[in-house]
XYZ file of C-alpha atoms in Angstrom:
260
model
C 15.115 -20.108 -11.467
C 18.530 -20.503 -13.008
C 21.912 -19.565 -11.603
C 22.809 -15.955 -12.291
C 24.941 -13.098 -11.112
C 24.210 -9.709 -9.613
C 22.538 -7.462 -12.171
C 20.957 -10.279 -14.177
C 17.242 -10.186 -14.969
C 15.505 -13.558 -15.129
C 12.177 -13.936 -16.909
C 9.736 -16.674 -15.973
C 6.878 -17.414 -18.369
C 4.104 -19.636 -17.053
C 2.659 -19.966 -20.554
C -0.791 -18.887 -19.422
C -1.360 -16.499 -22.294
C -0.747 -16.506 -26.004
C -1.369 -13.320 -27.935
C -2.278 -10.359 -25.717
C -4.489 -7.485 -26.850
C -3.040 -4.347 -25.308
C -5.380 -2.069 -23.410
C -8.066 -4.732 -22.976
C -9.595 -5.957 -19.711
C -10.495 -9.647 -20.033
C -11.081 -12.470 -17.511
C -8.143 -14.514 -18.800
C -5.837 -11.568 -18.190
C -7.101 -11.251 -14.641
C -6.521 -14.955 -14.074
C -2.981 -14.646 -15.446
C -2.259 -11.692 -13.151
C -3.392 -13.750 -10.196
C -1.341 -16.790 -11.204
C 1.836 -14.736 -11.594
C 1.388 -13.322 -8.102
C 1.045 -16.874 -6.780
C 4.280 -17.855 -8.548
C 6.031 -14.860 -6.969
C 4.785 -15.960 -3.543
C 6.188 -19.445 -4.149
C 9.614 -17.964 -4.903
C 9.583 -15.856 -1.740
C 8.360 -18.659 0.512
C 10.958 -21.062 -0.914
C 13.740 -18.547 -0.245
C 14.630 -18.032 -3.912
C 13.568 -14.370 -3.760
C 13.743 -11.803 -0.987
C 10.950 -9.434 -1.985
C 8.044 -9.036 -4.383
C 7.652 -6.014 -6.650
C 4.234 -6.224 -8.259
C 3.145 -4.436 -11.394
C -0.280 -2.772 -11.407
C -3.251 -5.092 -11.886
C -6.669 -4.308 -13.306
C -9.276 -4.951 -10.621
C -12.060 -5.403 -13.200
C -10.073 -8.216 -14.868
C -9.380 -9.861 -11.521
C -13.063 -9.666 -10.582
C -14.171 -10.998 -13.995
C -11.863 -13.990 -13.502
C -13.706 -14.882 -10.296
C -10.806 -13.932 -8.015
C -12.312 -12.863 -4.691
C -9.764 -10.203 -3.788
C -10.170 -6.494 -4.407
C -6.454 -5.874 -4.892
C -2.858 -6.914 -4.296
C -2.888 -5.901 -0.648
C -5.755 -8.170 0.372
C -4.473 -11.065 -1.742
C -0.922 -10.960 -0.387
C -2.137 -10.572 3.192
C -4.331 -13.669 2.777
C -1.517 -15.856 1.474
C 0.956 -14.274 3.865
C -1.243 -15.470 6.712
C -1.693 -12.062 8.343
C -4.765 -10.133 9.449
C -2.963 -7.019 10.699
C -1.675 -5.401 7.527
C -1.577 -1.842 6.229
C -1.318 -0.190 2.831
C 1.276 2.600 2.795
C 2.149 5.009 -0.017
C 5.588 6.549 0.263
C 7.823 8.939 -1.636
C 10.876 10.995 -0.591
C 8.563 13.652 0.917
C 6.070 11.627 2.967
C 4.767 8.250 4.065
C 1.006 7.759 4.385
C -0.752 4.679 5.790
C -4.443 4.011 5.224
C -6.999 2.825 7.782
C -9.457 1.764 5.048
C -8.469 0.866 1.508
C -10.631 -0.163 -1.435
C -14.164 0.442 -0.212
C -16.834 2.918 -1.367
C -16.589 6.345 0.211
C -20.070 5.976 1.738
C -18.854 2.903 3.647
C -15.857 4.626 5.236
C -17.496 6.111 8.382
C -18.973 2.742 9.388
C -15.659 0.997 8.753
C -13.668 3.247 11.062
C -13.343 2.112 14.663
C -10.906 2.752 17.492
C -9.487 -0.767 17.125
C -8.996 -0.399 13.376
C -7.279 2.975 13.690
C -5.091 1.673 16.513
C -4.073 -1.354 14.455
C -3.024 0.917 11.581
C -0.986 3.073 13.955
C 0.722 0.054 15.543
C 1.604 -1.674 12.267
C 2.884 1.583 10.805
C 4.989 2.409 13.864
C 6.514 -1.073 13.942
C 7.334 -0.952 10.231
C 8.923 2.496 10.494
C 11.223 0.986 13.114
C 12.037 -2.344 11.482
C 12.104 -1.365 7.811
C 13.082 2.310 7.844
C 15.305 2.175 10.978
C 13.583 5.096 12.696
C 14.163 4.477 16.388
C 11.203 6.520 17.703
C 8.824 7.411 14.877
C 6.516 10.390 15.200
C 3.139 9.783 13.539
C 0.359 12.276 12.812
C -3.223 11.015 12.429
C -5.888 12.598 10.220
C -9.503 13.087 11.203
C -12.347 12.069 8.929
C -14.642 15.077 8.790
C -13.877 18.653 7.730
C -12.073 20.474 10.554
C -11.650 17.035 12.220
C -15.289 17.253 13.286
C -15.002 20.665 14.963
C -15.533 19.135 18.433
C -18.505 17.110 17.211
C -20.267 19.921 15.344
C -19.411 18.411 11.923
C -19.600 14.724 12.857
C -18.670 12.510 15.782
C -16.405 9.961 14.046
C -13.350 11.698 15.495
C -14.268 10.310 18.922
C -13.068 6.813 17.997
C -9.985 8.230 16.251
C -9.142 10.239 19.368
C -9.621 7.081 21.456
C -7.178 5.168 19.244
C -4.591 7.932 19.478
C -4.979 7.960 23.252
C -4.491 4.192 23.470
C -1.396 4.398 21.267
C 0.058 7.135 23.453
C -0.644 5.075 26.575
C 1.472 2.322 25.003
C 4.348 4.755 24.645
C 3.979 5.574 20.951
C 4.833 9.054 19.713
C 1.566 9.858 17.934
C -0.712 12.891 17.705
C -4.112 13.765 16.283
C -6.684 13.717 14.934
C -5.901 16.700 12.703
C -7.991 18.205 9.873
C -7.084 16.473 6.629
C -6.921 19.709 4.650
C -4.152 21.202 6.808
C -2.267 18.083 7.887
C -0.154 16.884 4.995
C 1.982 19.974 4.478
C 3.717 19.269 7.803
C 7.269 17.971 7.571
C 7.921 17.273 11.250
C 6.743 13.662 11.340
C 7.866 10.279 10.036
C 4.475 9.079 8.851
C 0.814 9.977 8.487
C -2.332 7.934 9.080
C -5.219 8.700 6.710
C -8.747 7.422 7.173
C -9.536 6.510 3.574
C -7.972 5.915 0.169
C -8.165 9.302 -1.536
C -7.590 11.320 1.628
C -4.130 9.776 1.862
C -3.257 9.152 -1.775
C -4.005 12.613 -3.151
C -1.327 14.421 -1.098
C 1.337 11.746 -1.489
C 0.872 11.521 -5.254
C 0.651 15.291 -5.607
C 4.045 15.682 -3.928
C 5.852 13.073 -6.026
C 3.726 11.045 -8.436
C 6.633 9.526 -10.379
C 8.462 8.509 -7.199
C 5.521 7.232 -5.151
C 5.685 3.573 -4.102
C 2.993 1.330 -2.633
C 4.082 -0.883 0.283
C 2.149 -3.531 2.169
C 3.159 -3.343 5.817
C 2.782 -6.277 8.186
C 3.607 -9.055 5.715
C 6.286 -11.674 6.467
C 8.138 -10.449 3.353
C 8.777 -7.141 1.601
C 6.266 -6.144 -1.055
C 6.307 -2.943 -3.084
C 4.529 -1.737 -6.203
C 4.338 1.393 -8.359
C 2.008 3.984 -6.901
C -0.148 4.128 -10.030
C -2.572 1.911 -11.936
C -2.477 0.029 -15.213
C -2.717 2.927 -17.685
C -4.688 1.017 -20.298
C -5.257 4.259 -22.197
C -1.562 4.452 -23.162
C -0.829 0.714 -23.451
C 1.476 -0.143 -26.351
C 2.290 3.457 -27.218
C 5.795 3.434 -25.751
C 5.172 6.517 -23.622
C 4.705 4.988 -20.156
C 6.964 6.435 -17.450
C 8.791 3.634 -15.574
C 10.014 5.900 -12.746
C 7.581 4.628 -10.117
C 8.366 0.993 -10.918
C 12.096 1.716 -10.674
C 11.539 3.388 -7.301
C 9.484 0.380 -6.162
C 12.307 -1.982 -7.123
C 14.937 0.152 -5.412
C 12.896 0.404 -2.234
C 12.221 -3.353 -2.187
C 15.950 -3.982 -2.548
C 16.729 -1.570 0.292
C 14.036 -2.832 2.666
C 14.726 -6.536 2.053
C 18.350 -5.847 2.938
C 17.175 -4.181 6.146
C 15.181 -7.274 7.111
């Protein structure tokens, strides 16, 4: 990267692609997406950059290119050398961390365990302290089933969630739950929420501020943010895309990297 001053934008072209067909999902595009992420990691690890703000990637293109990662979060965690990482979506109204991420809905109950829920709580609590400067975060945890299982009448998965909450409380964390997902997210008296699966957490956070929602990967040795939306191939090249979420992602990355 060249020498610049505050406010400059530097563009780095790896020359991987020639002409690009907008709105298309092709293996070579997936490979290019992957390679650009690797270049960003090199800049962070060499100290030339302080944070990574990723644009949306198309998972079908990544998969077609033979890249064995289901998304940014898993890829960055792998190269960041961490196993305890969490996907959080945040906007000015709420912060929501996810216990499970990009897996089929039918696989969610089997993927939830007390250890996995506890890990999500711990990583989230630590990040709220170190990145957001909240001295004693209060976290609310969602159940999985309707009515949070209704004391086992509508499912018993809440038992392991309740165990995780109990363990977290025994460690001195300010955490409560599990609460029914349909009545939880309107609360404004906490610093963060823990959701059990992708759409349970992303629907409320995007509904309360779609254009200002940012995706963060917690637990990495560097700051990483991204817009809270996908690629939008259906409007590619039409000049109507809203950049608000990307701008918010950049601003948050700048703020959090300064905090670190």
